[in-house]
Amino acid sequence: MKIALIGYGKMGKIIERIARSRGHEIVSIIDIENLSDFDSPAFKSADVAIEFTRPDTAIQNIRNCFKANVPVVVGTTGWALSEVQDELKAGNHTLFVSSNFSIGVNIFMAVNSYLAKLMNRFNNYNVEMTEVHHIHKLDAPSGTAITLAEGILKQLDRKETWTKEVEGKPSDLAIKSIREGEVPGIHTIRYESEVDSITITHDAKSRDGFALGAVMAAEFTAGKKGLLGMSDMLDFLKCL
Ligand SMILES: NC(=O)c1ccc[n+]([C@@H]2O[C@H](COP(=O)([O-])OP(=O)(O)OC[C@H]3O[C@@H](n4cnc5c(N)ncnc54)[C@H](O)[C@@H]3O)[C@@H](O)[C@H]2O)c1
């Protein structure tokens, strides 16, 4: 498959390595110094583009892919999908979005939803979430923490909204964000009662898991239309 990379930072470089190891050809690499390459024949020849840049540049990059008619897989977090949804539909384009491409995290999301559903019967437990990431991360809470929180809000009737850092009222689900060192990503969900606590944690060992998932998403995306996500690729997420 012919893949174009948008963003050649930490993730872009790992994605390049993993994509090549799976037999794909990298036909174009776009970063801030060569944005005009969106108009190049090489970029337009890609079967799919993979975008890992910054929250404030993702939307323009998606629009550039739509303009070039190149399906795009977006890993950048911290931007609003609603800003491109109308254009996606109107132009019959292809966009795969996930706040976390790691297969392990998506298994964790399934466990998180199941646990939240179970906890409806046990209201003596309160729940909170903590996420830890490297100091370079621009958004907080992480996109993954927000997705996990949405999974809990959907299943656990006594929680209505997620909040940053503190639980203002009992129906709030607090997400605490810690930024330290070079941590690739730790997400912990903790249910606490007076007598015990139940904790589930996903701890990424490196960025490779995200990059592999993004390349698998690119393989899945080629030839498809519309808005795609991990629940299209991983059938066990459909029932959540
Ligand atoms: N969805 C996931 O699974 C997942 C996993 C890891 C990281 N991320 C997200 O991916 C994004 C990138 O992460 P990273 O660690 O590679 O960051 P990074 O800072 O190492 O790399 C970002 C790159 O984007 C480039 N860039 C900036 N503006 C650009 C533009 N307009 N067009 C093209 N390139 C541009 C920068 O020069 C840089 O090389 C972040 O939003 C991060 O939160 C998502």
PDB file of C-alpha atoms and ligand atoms in Angstrom:
ATOM      1  CA  MET A   1       0.000   0.000   0.000  1.00  0.00           C
ATOM      2  CA  LYS A   2       1.152   3.586  -0.655  1.00  0.00           C
ATOM      3  CA  ILE A   3       1.145   5.593   2.566  1.00  0.00           C
ATOM      4  CA  ALA A   4       1.675   9.350   3.080  1.00  0.00           C
ATOM      5  CA  LEU A   5       2.794  10.554   6.498  1.00  0.00           C
ATOM      6  CA  ILE A   6       1.622  13.920   7.833  1.00  0.00           C
ATOM      7  CA  GLY A   7       3.741  14.859  10.846  1.00  0.00           C
ATOM      8  CA  TYR A   8       7.245  13.448  11.129  1.00  0.00           C
ATOM      9  CA  GLY A   9       7.701  13.718  14.871  1.00  0.00           C
ATOM     10  CA  LYS A  10       7.952  10.942  17.436  1.00  0.00           C
ATOM     11  CA  MET A  11       4.902   9.059  16.150  1.00  0.00           C
ATOM     12  CA  GLY A  12       5.499   9.737  12.443  1.00  0.00           C
ATOM     13  CA  LYS A  13       8.962   8.184  12.626  1.00  0.00           C
ATOM     14  CA  ILE A  14       7.772   5.031  14.417  1.00  0.00           C
ATOM     15  CA  ILE A  15       4.843   4.697  11.994  1.00  0.00           C
ATOM     16  CA  GLU A  16       7.303   4.921   9.089  1.00  0.00           C
ATOM     17  CA  ARG A  17       9.397   2.056  10.561  1.00  0.00           C
ATOM     18  CA  ILE A  18       6.371  -0.162  11.266  1.00  0.00           C
ATOM     19  CA  ALA A  19       4.680   0.584   7.919  1.00  0.00           C
ATOM     20  CA  ARG A  20       7.861  -0.333   5.998  1.00  0.00           C
ATOM     21  CA  SER A  21       8.248  -3.528   8.069  1.00  0.00           C
ATOM     22  CA  ARG A  22       4.725  -4.516   6.967  1.00  0.00           C
ATOM     23  CA  GLY A  23       5.663  -4.048   3.308  1.00  0.00           C
ATOM     24  CA  HIS A  24       4.151  -0.615   2.696  1.00  0.00           C
ATOM     25  CA  GLU A  25       5.696   2.159   0.627  1.00  0.00           C
ATOM     26  CA  ILE A  26       6.019   5.669   2.114  1.00  0.00           C
ATOM     27  CA  VAL A  27       5.311   7.946  -0.862  1.00  0.00           C
ATOM     28  CA  SER A  28       5.257  11.333   0.904  1.00  0.00           C
ATOM     29  CA  ILE A  29       6.292  12.776   4.279  1.00  0.00           C
ATOM     30  CA  ILE A  30       4.839  16.182   5.152  1.00  0.00           C
ATOM     31  CA  ASP A  31       5.952  18.316   8.093  1.00  0.00           C
ATOM     32  CA  ILE A  32       5.898  22.078   8.731  1.00  0.00           C
ATOM     33  CA  GLU A  33       8.687  22.933   6.300  1.00  0.00           C
ATOM     34  CA  ASN A  34       7.045  21.305   3.220  1.00  0.00           C
ATOM     35  CA  LEU A  35       3.284  21.885   3.604  1.00  0.00           C
ATOM     36  CA  SER A  36       3.067  22.691  -0.130  1.00  0.00           C
ATOM     37  CA  ASP A  37       3.594  18.948  -0.766  1.00  0.00           C
ATOM     38  CA  PHE A  38      -0.128  18.442  -0.158  1.00  0.00           C
ATOM     39  CA  ASP A  39      -0.425  19.526  -3.819  1.00  0.00           C
ATOM     40  CA  SER A  40       2.289  17.145  -5.049  1.00  0.00           C
ATOM     41  CA  PRO A  41       1.557  14.134  -7.302  1.00  0.00           C
ATOM     42  CA  ALA A  42       3.407  11.940  -4.749  1.00  0.00           C
ATOM     43  CA  PHE A  43       0.986  12.885  -1.951  1.00  0.00           C
ATOM     44  CA  LYS A  44      -2.033  12.506  -4.240  1.00  0.00           C
ATOM     45  CA  SER A  45      -0.837   9.012  -5.216  1.00  0.00           C
ATOM     46  CA  ALA A  46      -1.190   7.717  -1.629  1.00  0.00           C
ATOM     47  CA  ASP A  47      -3.828   5.072  -0.867  1.00  0.00           C
ATOM     48  CA  VAL A  48      -4.072   6.544   2.604  1.00  0.00           C
ATOM     49  CA  ALA A  49      -2.454   9.262   4.735  1.00  0.00           C
ATOM     50  CA  ILE A  50      -1.635   8.947   8.441  1.00  0.00           C
ATOM     51  CA  GLU A  51      -1.778  12.230  10.399  1.00  0.00           C
ATOM     52  CA  PHE A  52      -0.012  12.690  13.765  1.00  0.00           C
ATOM     53  CA  THR A  53       0.700  16.409  14.285  1.00  0.00           C
ATOM     54  CA  ARG A  54      -0.751  18.936  16.745  1.00  0.00           C
ATOM     55  CA  PRO A  55      -4.272  19.744  18.015  1.00  0.00           C
ATOM     56  CA  ASP A  56      -4.215  23.138  16.237  1.00  0.00           C
ATOM     57  CA  THR A  57      -3.133  21.792  12.840  1.00  0.00           C
ATOM     58  CA  ALA A  58      -5.087  18.535  12.488  1.00  0.00           C
ATOM     59  CA  ILE A  59      -8.244  20.102  11.036  1.00  0.00           C
ATOM     60  CA  GLN A  60      -6.410  21.950   8.246  1.00  0.00           C
ATOM     61  CA  ASN A  61      -4.472  18.764   7.442  1.00  0.00           C
ATOM     62  CA  ILE A  62      -7.708  16.771   7.233  1.00  0.00           C
ATOM     63  CA  ARG A  63      -9.133  19.404   4.856  1.00  0.00           C
ATOM     64  CA  ASN A  64      -5.987  19.135   2.727  1.00  0.00           C
ATOM     65  CA  CYS A  65      -6.485  15.359   2.501  1.00  0.00           C
ATOM     66  CA  PHE A  66     -10.141  15.819   1.529  1.00  0.00           C
ATOM     67  CA  LYS A  67      -9.041  18.287  -1.178  1.00  0.00           C
ATOM     68  CA  ALA A  68      -6.491  15.788  -2.535  1.00  0.00           C
ATOM     69  CA  ASN A  69      -9.009  12.930  -2.267  1.00  0.00           C
ATOM     70  CA  VAL A  70      -6.705  10.905  -0.016  1.00  0.00           C
ATOM     71  CA  PRO A  71      -8.370   8.874   2.799  1.00  0.00           C
ATOM     72  CA  VAL A  72      -6.858   9.905   6.135  1.00  0.00           C
ATOM     73  CA  VAL A  73      -6.210   8.165   9.460  1.00  0.00           C
ATOM     74  CA  VAL A  74      -5.889  10.754  12.248  1.00  0.00           C
ATOM     75  CA  GLY A  75      -4.156  10.099  15.553  1.00  0.00           C
ATOM     76  CA  THR A  76      -3.738  13.705  16.680  1.00  0.00           C
ATOM     77  CA  THR A  77      -5.811  14.360  19.796  1.00  0.00           C
ATOM     78  CA  GLY A  78      -7.383  17.525  21.187  1.00  0.00           C
ATOM     79  CA  TRP A  79      -9.399  18.770  18.176  1.00  0.00           C
ATOM     80  CA  ALA A  80     -13.172  18.682  17.438  1.00  0.00           C
ATOM     81  CA  LEU A  81     -14.504  16.142  14.947  1.00  0.00           C
ATOM     82  CA  SER A  82     -17.680  18.253  14.559  1.00  0.00           C
ATOM     83  CA  GLU A  83     -15.591  20.831  12.629  1.00  0.00           C
ATOM     84  CA  VAL A  84     -15.051  18.495   9.666  1.00  0.00           C
ATOM     85  CA  GLN A  85     -18.063  16.180   9.789  1.00  0.00           C
ATOM     86  CA  ASP A  86     -20.183  18.184   7.317  1.00  0.00           C
ATOM     87  CA  GLU A  87     -17.327  18.380   4.782  1.00  0.00           C
ATOM     88  CA  LEU A  88     -16.663  14.654   5.241  1.00  0.00           C
ATOM     89  CA  LYS A  89     -20.257  13.811   4.355  1.00  0.00           C
ATOM     90  CA  ALA A  90     -20.705  16.375   1.605  1.00  0.00           C
ATOM     91  CA  GLY A  91     -17.545  15.272  -0.216  1.00  0.00           C
ATOM     92  CA  ASN A  92     -18.016  11.506   0.398  1.00  0.00           C
ATOM     93  CA  HIS A  93     -14.511  11.425   1.911  1.00  0.00           C
ATOM     94  CA  THR A  94     -12.842   8.911   4.243  1.00  0.00           C
ATOM     95  CA  LEU A  95     -11.682   9.683   7.782  1.00  0.00           C
ATOM     96  CA  PHE A  96     -10.543   7.167  10.422  1.00  0.00           C
ATOM     97  CA  VAL A  97     -10.230   8.762  13.853  1.00  0.00           C
ATOM     98  CA  SER A  98      -9.103   7.312  17.148  1.00  0.00           C
ATOM     99  CA  SER A  99      -7.800   8.918  20.306  1.00  0.00           C
ATOM    100  CA  ASN A 100      -5.893   5.700  20.908  1.00  0.00           C
ATOM    101  CA  PHE A 101      -4.814   3.187  18.286  1.00  0.00           C
ATOM    102  CA  SER A 102      -3.310   0.721  20.753  1.00  0.00           C
ATOM    103  CA  ILE A 103      -5.073  -2.653  20.540  1.00  0.00           C
ATOM    104  CA  GLY A 104      -4.328  -3.201  24.270  1.00  0.00           C
ATOM    105  CA  VAL A 105      -5.994   0.092  25.196  1.00  0.00           C
ATOM    106  CA  ASN A 106      -9.049  -0.870  23.187  1.00  0.00           C
ATOM    107  CA  ILE A 107      -9.275  -4.182  25.079  1.00  0.00           C
ATOM    108  CA  PHE A 108      -8.947  -2.073  28.246  1.00  0.00           C
ATOM    109  CA  MET A 109     -11.824   0.133  27.042  1.00  0.00           C
ATOM    110  CA  ALA A 110     -14.032  -2.940  26.711  1.00  0.00           C
ATOM    111  CA  VAL A 111     -13.148  -4.039  30.284  1.00  0.00           C
ATOM    112  CA  ASN A 112     -13.778  -0.453  31.505  1.00  0.00           C
ATOM    113  CA  SER A 113     -17.289  -0.406  30.015  1.00  0.00           C
ATOM    114  CA  TYR A 114     -18.124  -3.837  31.431  1.00  0.00           C
ATOM    115  CA  LEU A 115     -16.921  -2.842  34.916  1.00  0.00           C
ATOM    116  CA  ALA A 116     -18.894   0.439  34.825  1.00  0.00           C
ATOM    117  CA  LYS A 117     -22.054  -1.429  33.865  1.00  0.00           C
ATOM    118  CA  LEU A 118     -21.551  -3.907  36.715  1.00  0.00           C
ATOM    119  CA  MET A 119     -21.053  -1.057  39.190  1.00  0.00           C
ATOM    120  CA  ASN A 120     -24.623   0.183  38.663  1.00  0.00           C
ATOM    121  CA  ARG A 121     -25.632  -2.481  41.191  1.00  0.00           C
ATOM    122  CA  PHE A 122     -23.048  -1.349  43.781  1.00  0.00           C
ATOM    123  CA  ASN A 123     -23.430   2.327  44.520  1.00  0.00           C
ATOM    124  CA  ASN A 124     -21.154   2.205  47.567  1.00  0.00           C
ATOM    125  CA  TYR A 125     -18.235   2.531  45.132  1.00  0.00           C
ATOM    126  CA  ASN A 126     -17.114   5.891  43.805  1.00  0.00           C
ATOM    127  CA  VAL A 127     -14.976   6.055  40.669  1.00  0.00           C
ATOM    128  CA  GLU A 128     -12.174   8.325  39.509  1.00  0.00           C
ATOM    129  CA  MET A 129      -9.567   8.253  36.796  1.00  0.00           C
ATOM    130  CA  THR A 130      -5.895   9.220  36.625  1.00  0.00           C
ATOM    131  CA  GLU A 131      -3.830   9.570  33.453  1.00  0.00           C
ATOM    132  CA  VAL A 132      -0.057  10.033  33.329  1.00  0.00           C
ATOM    133  CA  HIS A 133       1.808  11.195  30.210  1.00  0.00           C
ATOM    134  CA  HIS A 134       5.152  12.700  29.206  1.00  0.00           C
ATOM    135  CA  ILE A 135       5.776  16.421  29.787  1.00  0.00           C
ATOM    136  CA  HIS A 136       5.547  17.272  26.045  1.00  0.00           C
ATOM    137  CA  LYS A 137       1.867  16.369  25.780  1.00  0.00           C
ATOM    138  CA  LEU A 138      -0.179  19.457  24.846  1.00  0.00           C
ATOM    139  CA  ASP A 139      -3.707  18.369  25.822  1.00  0.00           C
ATOM    140  CA  ALA A 140      -5.105  17.352  29.220  1.00  0.00           C
ATOM    141  CA  PRO A 141      -6.950  15.184  30.011  1.00  0.00           C
ATOM    142  CA  SER A 142      -5.683  12.857  27.288  1.00  0.00           C
ATOM    143  CA  GLY A 143      -8.012  11.916  24.440  1.00  0.00           C
ATOM    144  CA  THR A 144      -7.904   8.339  25.723  1.00  0.00           C
ATOM    145  CA  ALA A 145      -8.965   9.431  29.227  1.00  0.00           C
ATOM    146  CA  ILE A 146     -11.915  11.302  27.723  1.00  0.00           C
ATOM    147  CA  THR A 147     -12.943   8.239  25.689  1.00  0.00           C
ATOM    148  CA  LEU A 148     -12.645   6.041  28.805  1.00  0.00           C
ATOM    149  CA  ALA A 149     -14.704   8.585  30.779  1.00  0.00           C
ATOM    150  CA  GLU A 150     -17.376   8.596  28.069  1.00  0.00           C
ATOM    151  CA  GLY A 151     -17.468   4.789  28.326  1.00  0.00           C
ATOM    152  CA  ILE A 152     -18.122   5.074  32.069  1.00  0.00           C
ATOM    153  CA  LEU A 153     -20.739   7.849  31.672  1.00  0.00           C
ATOM    154  CA  LYS A 154     -22.605   5.745  29.125  1.00  0.00           C
ATOM    155  CA  GLN A 155     -22.802   2.715  31.434  1.00  0.00           C
ATOM    156  CA  LEU A 156     -22.820   4.071  34.998  1.00  0.00           C
ATOM    157  CA  ASP A 157     -26.117   5.830  35.725  1.00  0.00           C
ATOM    158  CA  ARG A 158     -24.889   7.773  38.787  1.00  0.00           C
ATOM    159  CA  LYS A 159     -22.238   9.695  36.801  1.00  0.00           C
ATOM    160  CA  GLU A 160     -23.302  12.493  34.430  1.00  0.00           C
ATOM    161  CA  THR A 161     -20.230  14.445  33.340  1.00  0.00           C
ATOM    162  CA  TRP A 162     -16.453  14.222  33.584  1.00  0.00           C
ATOM    163  CA  THR A 163     -14.535  17.056  35.213  1.00  0.00           C
ATOM    164  CA  LYS A 164     -10.878  18.077  35.304  1.00  0.00           C
ATOM    165  CA  GLU A 165      -9.045  17.213  38.519  1.00  0.00           C
ATOM    166  CA  VAL A 166     -11.845  17.579  41.093  1.00  0.00           C
ATOM    167  CA  GLU A 167     -15.247  16.042  41.663  1.00  0.00           C
ATOM    168  CA  GLY A 168     -17.507  19.066  42.218  1.00  0.00           C
ATOM    169  CA  LYS A 169     -20.636  17.016  42.853  1.00  0.00           C
ATOM    170  CA  PRO A 170     -21.281  13.267  43.281  1.00  0.00           C
ATOM    171  CA  SER A 171     -22.448  12.927  39.657  1.00  0.00           C
ATOM    172  CA  ASP A 172     -19.059  14.203  38.406  1.00  0.00           C
ATOM    173  CA  LEU A 173     -16.337  11.820  37.268  1.00  0.00           C
ATOM    174  CA  ALA A 174     -12.973  13.415  38.071  1.00  0.00           C
ATOM    175  CA  ILE A 175     -10.044  12.881  35.702  1.00  0.00           C
ATOM    176  CA  LYS A 176      -6.644  13.717  37.188  1.00  0.00           C
ATOM    177  CA  SER A 177      -3.811  14.459  34.760  1.00  0.00           C
ATOM    178  CA  ILE A 178      -0.139  14.073  35.679  1.00  0.00           C
ATOM    179  CA  ARG A 179       2.692  15.112  33.330  1.00  0.00           C
ATOM    180  CA  GLU A 180       6.095  13.639  34.124  1.00  0.00           C
ATOM    181  CA  GLY A 181       9.247  12.455  32.339  1.00  0.00           C
ATOM    182  CA  GLU A 182       8.814  10.515  29.112  1.00  0.00           C
ATOM    183  CA  VAL A 183       5.844   8.313  30.163  1.00  0.00           C
ATOM    184  CA  PRO A 184       4.147   6.987  26.945  1.00  0.00           C
ATOM    185  CA  GLY A 185       0.746   6.733  28.689  1.00  0.00           C
ATOM    186  CA  ILE A 186      -0.775   5.226  31.843  1.00  0.00           C
ATOM    187  CA  HIS A 187      -4.544   5.201  32.439  1.00  0.00           C
ATOM    188  CA  THR A 188      -5.943   4.042  35.784  1.00  0.00           C
ATOM    189  CA  ILE A 189      -9.592   3.712  36.792  1.00  0.00           C
ATOM    190  CA  ARG A 190     -10.234   3.246  40.470  1.00  0.00           C
ATOM    191  CA  TYR A 191     -13.484   2.243  42.172  1.00  0.00           C
ATOM    192  CA  GLU A 192     -13.323   2.869  45.891  1.00  0.00           C
ATOM    193  CA  SER A 193     -15.663   1.825  48.701  1.00  0.00           C
ATOM    194  CA  GLU A 194     -15.147   2.014  52.456  1.00  0.00           C
ATOM    195  CA  VAL A 195     -13.933  -1.574  52.556  1.00  0.00           C
ATOM    196  CA  ASP A 196     -11.863  -2.012  49.407  1.00  0.00           C
ATOM    197  CA  SER A 197     -10.835  -0.637  46.044  1.00  0.00           C
ATOM    198  CA  ILE A 198     -10.834  -2.103  42.547  1.00  0.00           C
ATOM    199  CA  THR A 199      -8.272  -0.700  40.142  1.00  0.00           C
ATOM    200  CA  ILE A 200      -7.718  -1.354  36.459  1.00  0.00           C
ATOM    201  CA  THR A 201      -4.666   0.065  34.670  1.00  0.00           C
ATOM    202  CA  HIS A 202      -3.306   0.167  31.151  1.00  0.00           C
ATOM    203  CA  ASP A 203       0.399   1.018  31.014  1.00  0.00           C
ATOM    204  CA  ALA A 204       1.938   1.495  27.544  1.00  0.00           C
ATOM    205  CA  LYS A 205       5.600   0.348  27.431  1.00  0.00           C
ATOM    206  CA  SER A 206       6.468   2.397  24.347  1.00  0.00           C
ATOM    207  CA  ARG A 207       4.782   4.236  21.470  1.00  0.00           C
ATOM    208  CA  ASP A 208       5.065   1.198  19.177  1.00  0.00           C
ATOM    209  CA  GLY A 209       1.609  -0.118  20.103  1.00  0.00           C
ATOM    210  CA  PHE A 210      -0.045   3.117  18.960  1.00  0.00           C
ATOM    211  CA  ALA A 211       1.947   3.166  15.726  1.00  0.00           C
ATOM    212  CA  LEU A 212       1.132  -0.467  14.888  1.00  0.00           C
ATOM    213  CA  GLY A 213      -2.566   0.191  15.492  1.00  0.00           C
ATOM    214  CA  ALA A 214      -2.419   3.269  13.238  1.00  0.00           C
ATOM    215  CA  VAL A 215      -0.833   1.262  10.401  1.00  0.00           C
ATOM    216  CA  MET A 216      -3.467  -1.480  10.879  1.00  0.00           C
ATOM    217  CA  ALA A 217      -6.132   1.253  10.707  1.00  0.00           C
ATOM    218  CA  ALA A 218      -4.590   2.521   7.461  1.00  0.00           C
ATOM    219  CA  GLU A 219      -4.732  -1.017   6.022  1.00  0.00           C
ATOM    220  CA  PHE A 220      -8.390  -1.241   7.116  1.00  0.00           C
ATOM    221  CA  THR A 221      -9.261   2.215   5.732  1.00  0.00           C
ATOM    222  CA  ALA A 222      -8.009   1.797   2.160  1.00  0.00           C
ATOM    223  CA  GLY A 223     -10.969   1.472  -0.192  1.00  0.00           C
ATOM    224  CA  LYS A 224     -13.617   2.433   2.426  1.00  0.00           C
ATOM    225  CA  LYS A 225     -15.763   5.584   2.680  1.00  0.00           C
ATOM    226  CA  GLY A 226     -17.095   7.753   5.503  1.00  0.00           C
ATOM    227  CA  LEU A 227     -16.241   8.072   9.178  1.00  0.00           C
ATOM    228  CA  LEU A 228     -14.408   5.070  10.619  1.00  0.00           C
ATOM    229  CA  GLY A 229     -13.156   4.215  14.091  1.00  0.00           C
ATOM    230  CA  MET A 230     -11.725   1.420  16.181  1.00  0.00           C
ATOM    231  CA  SER A 231     -15.163  -0.170  16.684  1.00  0.00           C
ATOM    232  CA  ASP A 232     -15.321  -0.740  12.907  1.00  0.00           C
ATOM    233  CA  MET A 233     -11.936  -2.470  12.961  1.00  0.00           C
ATOM    234  CA  LEU A 234     -12.273  -4.394  16.258  1.00  0.00           C
ATOM    235  CA  ASP A 235     -15.625  -6.179  16.413  1.00  0.00           C
ATOM    236  CA  PHE A 236     -15.570  -6.669  20.214  1.00  0.00           C
ATOM    237  CA  LEU A 237     -15.984  -2.883  20.659  1.00  0.00           C
ATOM    238  CA  LYS A 238     -19.288  -2.846  18.751  1.00  0.00           C
ATOM    239  CA  CYS A 239     -21.339  -4.192  21.651  1.00  0.00           C
ATOM    240  CA  LEU A 240     -20.167  -1.496  24.137  1.00  0.00           C
TER     241      LEU A 240
HETATM  242  N1  LIG B   1      -4.194   8.369  18.745  1.00  0.00           N
HETATM  243  C1  LIG B   1      -3.124   7.785  19.295  1.00  0.00           C
HETATM  244  O1  LIG B   1      -3.079   6.560  19.478  1.00  0.00           O
HETATM  245  C2  LIG B   1      -1.938   8.635  19.679  1.00  0.00           C
HETATM  246  C3  LIG B   1      -0.765   8.055  20.172  1.00  0.00           C
HETATM  247  C4  LIG B   1       0.331   8.893  20.419  1.00  0.00           C
HETATM  248  C5  LIG B   1       0.242  10.262  20.178  1.00  0.00           C
HETATM  249  N2  LIG B   1      -0.933  10.783  19.720  1.00  0.00           N
HETATM  250  C6  LIG B   1      -1.081  12.213  19.379  1.00  0.00           C
HETATM  251  O2  LIG B   1      -0.410  12.411  18.142  1.00  0.00           O
HETATM  252  C7  LIG B   1       0.039  13.763  18.056  1.00  0.00           C
HETATM  253  C8  LIG B   1       1.522  13.781  17.662  1.00  0.00           C
HETATM  254  O3  LIG B   1       2.281  13.143  18.650  1.00  0.00           O
HETATM  255  P1  LIG B   1       3.888  13.073  18.544  1.00  0.00           P
HETATM  256  O4  LIG B   1       4.314  12.471  19.825  1.00  0.00           O
HETATM  257  O5  LIG B   1       4.299  12.461  17.259  1.00  0.00           O
HETATM  258  O6  LIG B   1       4.244  14.656  18.535  1.00  0.00           O
HETATM  259  P2  LIG B   1       5.593  15.343  18.006  1.00  0.00           P
HETATM  260  O7  LIG B   1       5.571  16.718  18.600  1.00  0.00           O
HETATM  261  O8  LIG B   1       6.786  14.465  18.272  1.00  0.00           O
HETATM  262  O9  LIG B   1       5.398  15.430  16.423  1.00  0.00           O
HETATM  263  C9  LIG B   1       4.489  16.291  15.802  1.00  0.00           C
HETATM  264  C10 LIG B   1       5.055  16.630  14.440  1.00  0.00           C
HETATM  265  O10 LIG B   1       4.061  17.353  13.719  1.00  0.00           O
HETATM  266  C11 LIG B   1       4.734  18.359  12.992  1.00  0.00           C
HETATM  267  N3  LIG B   1       3.776  19.402  12.590  1.00  0.00           N
HETATM  268  C12 LIG B   1       3.376  20.490  13.263  1.00  0.00           C
HETATM  269  N4  LIG B   1       2.490  21.179  12.540  1.00  0.00           N
HETATM  270  C13 LIG B   1       2.344  20.515  11.364  1.00  0.00           C
HETATM  271  C14 LIG B   1       1.554  20.711  10.212  1.00  0.00           C
HETATM  272  N5  LIG B   1       0.730  21.771  10.080  1.00  0.00           N
HETATM  273  N6  LIG B   1       1.615  19.805   9.214  1.00  0.00           N
HETATM  274  C15 LIG B   1       2.431  18.735   9.309  1.00  0.00           C
HETATM  275  N7  LIG B   1       3.216  18.488  10.381  1.00  0.00           N
HETATM  276  C16 LIG B   1       3.154  19.368  11.394  1.00  0.00           C
HETATM  277  C17 LIG B   1       5.816  18.857  13.953  1.00  0.00           C
HETATM  278  O11 LIG B   1       6.833  19.578  13.283  1.00  0.00           O
HETATM  279  C18 LIG B   1       6.295  17.511  14.494  1.00  0.00           C
HETATM  280  O12 LIG B   1       7.319  16.954  13.693  1.00  0.00           O
HETATM  281  C19 LIG B   1      -0.318  14.396  19.407  1.00  0.00           C
HETATM  282  O13 LIG B   1      -1.556  15.057  19.286  1.00  0.00           O
HETATM  283  C20 LIG B   1      -0.471  13.198  20.335  1.00  0.00           C
HETATM  284  O14 LIG B   1      -1.331  13.465  21.433  1.00  0.00           O
HETATM  285  C21 LIG B   1      -2.021   9.991  19.479  1.00  0.00           C
END
